Amino acid sequence: MANNNHLISELSKKVDNMALKMEKMKFVDYVYYLEHPRKMLWANFVSGLARGFGIAIGFTILGAIAIYFLNIIVKINLPYIGQFISDIVKIVQSSSRNVR
């Protein structure tokens, strides 16, 4: 009888440990998404849109900063680099005017 109580207490500890680990893994959320695939698709779609907008905005900001620094280098008038960068800036500015 004592052996059965010991086995039951060990089994209880292991089940509790497994339940805790499943809670940490957010297993319930995973099962919820498996049962409701439309919700999973919607969540992934929205997160993809957010990533896309974030990348677009970030690239725009970095591009603007790069062009700003290139303008500064042109104004300093470095011999060969300045002419090359001046051509690049003119190309970018003319293409941005054509888009509008």
Short mmCIF file of C-alpha atoms in Angstrom, two decimals:
data_model
loop_
_atom_site.label_atom_id
_atom_site.label_comp_id
_atom_site.label_asym_id
_atom_site.label_seq_id
_atom_site.Cartn_x
_atom_site.Cartn_y
_atom_site.Cartn_z
CA MET A 1 0.00 0.00 0.00
CA ALA A 2 2.85 2.37 0.83
CA ASN A 3 4.39 1.59 -2.53
CA ASN A 4 1.15 2.60 -4.33
CA ASN A 5 1.00 5.88 -2.40
CA HIS A 6 4.61 6.56 -3.34
CA LEU A 7 3.88 5.87 -7.03
CA ILE A 8 0.80 8.07 -6.94
CA SER A 9 2.74 10.94 -5.32
CA GLU A 10 5.55 10.60 -7.90
CA LEU A 11 3.02 10.54 -10.72
CA SER A 12 1.28 13.58 -9.26
CA LYS A 13 4.59 15.48 -9.09
CA LYS A 14 5.39 14.60 -12.70
CA VAL A 15 1.94 15.66 -13.90
CA ASP A 16 2.27 18.96 -12.02
CA ASN A 17 5.74 19.48 -13.49
CA MET A 18 4.43 18.73 -17.00
CA ALA A 19 1.49 21.10 -16.51
CA LEU A 20 3.87 23.85 -15.41
CA LYS A 21 6.10 23.30 -18.43
CA MET A 22 3.10 23.34 -20.77
CA GLU A 23 1.97 26.59 -19.19
CA LYS A 24 5.40 28.11 -19.77
CA MET A 25 5.30 27.01 -23.41
CA LYS A 26 1.85 28.59 -23.81
CA PHE A 27 0.60 25.27 -25.08
CA VAL A 28 -3.02 26.37 -24.64
CA ASP A 29 -2.50 29.20 -27.15
CA TYR A 30 -0.93 26.79 -29.60
CA VAL A 31 -3.87 24.40 -29.34
CA TYR A 32 -6.29 27.33 -29.67
CA TYR A 33 -4.67 28.37 -32.94
CA LEU A 34 -4.73 24.78 -34.19
CA GLU A 35 -8.46 24.63 -33.49
CA HIS A 36 -9.11 28.05 -35.08
CA PRO A 37 -6.91 28.33 -38.20
CA ARG A 38 -8.61 31.55 -39.38
CA LYS A 39 -7.46 33.33 -36.24
CA MET A 40 -3.91 32.07 -36.82
CA LEU A 41 -3.98 33.24 -40.45
CA TRP A 42 -5.34 36.65 -39.42
CA ALA A 43 -2.69 37.08 -36.71
CA ASN A 44 0.08 36.15 -39.13
CA PHE A 45 -1.34 38.45 -41.81
CA VAL A 46 -1.46 41.43 -39.46
CA SER A 47 2.04 40.77 -38.15
CA GLY A 48 3.30 40.52 -41.75
CA LEU A 49 1.72 43.87 -42.58
CA ALA A 50 3.29 45.45 -39.52
CA ARG A 51 6.70 44.08 -40.45
CA GLY A 52 6.33 45.30 -44.02
CA PHE A 53 5.39 48.83 -42.96
CA GLY A 54 8.20 48.86 -40.41
CA ILE A 55 10.75 47.84 -43.00
CA ALA A 56 9.46 50.43 -45.48
CA ILE A 57 9.52 53.24 -42.94
CA GLY A 58 12.93 52.23 -41.60
CA PHE A 59 14.45 52.00 -45.07
CA THR A 60 12.99 55.41 -45.97
CA ILE A 61 14.50 57.00 -42.87
CA LEU A 62 17.89 55.38 -43.44
CA GLY A 63 17.85 56.44 -47.10
CA ALA A 64 17.03 60.03 -46.14
CA ILE A 65 19.86 60.07 -43.61
CA ALA A 66 22.27 58.65 -46.19
CA ILE A 67 21.29 61.30 -48.75
CA TYR A 68 21.63 64.02 -46.11
CA PHE A 69 25.20 62.93 -45.33
CA LEU A 70 26.00 62.63 -49.02
CA ASN A 71 24.84 66.24 -49.48
CA ILE A 72 27.15 67.31 -46.67
CA ILE A 73 30.07 65.51 -48.32
CA VAL A 74 29.29 67.25 -51.63
CA LYS A 75 29.23 70.64 -49.89
CA ILE A 76 32.65 69.92 -48.38
CA ASN A 77 33.75 69.44 -52.00
CA LEU A 78 36.10 66.50 -51.77
CA PRO A 79 37.83 66.12 -55.17
CA TYR A 80 36.74 62.76 -56.62
CA ILE A 81 34.25 61.60 -54.05
CA GLY A 82 32.31 64.86 -54.17
CA GLN A 83 31.71 64.67 -57.93
CA PHE A 84 30.63 61.02 -57.74
CA ILE A 85 28.24 61.68 -54.87
CA SER A 86 26.93 64.80 -56.59
CA ASP A 87 25.96 62.67 -59.58
CA ILE A 88 24.21 60.15 -57.33
CA VAL A 89 22.29 62.88 -55.50
CA LYS A 90 21.21 64.46 -58.80
CA ILE A 91 19.94 61.10 -60.06
CA VAL A 92 17.97 60.50 -56.86
CA GLN A 93 16.50 63.98 -56.85
CA SER A 94 15.49 63.82 -60.52
CA SER A 95 13.85 60.42 -60.04
CA SER A 96 11.96 61.68 -56.97
CA ARG A 97 10.66 64.65 -58.98
CA ASN A 98 9.48 62.34 -61.76
CA VAL A 99 7.53 60.19 -59.31
CA ARG A 100 5.51 63.12 -57.99
#
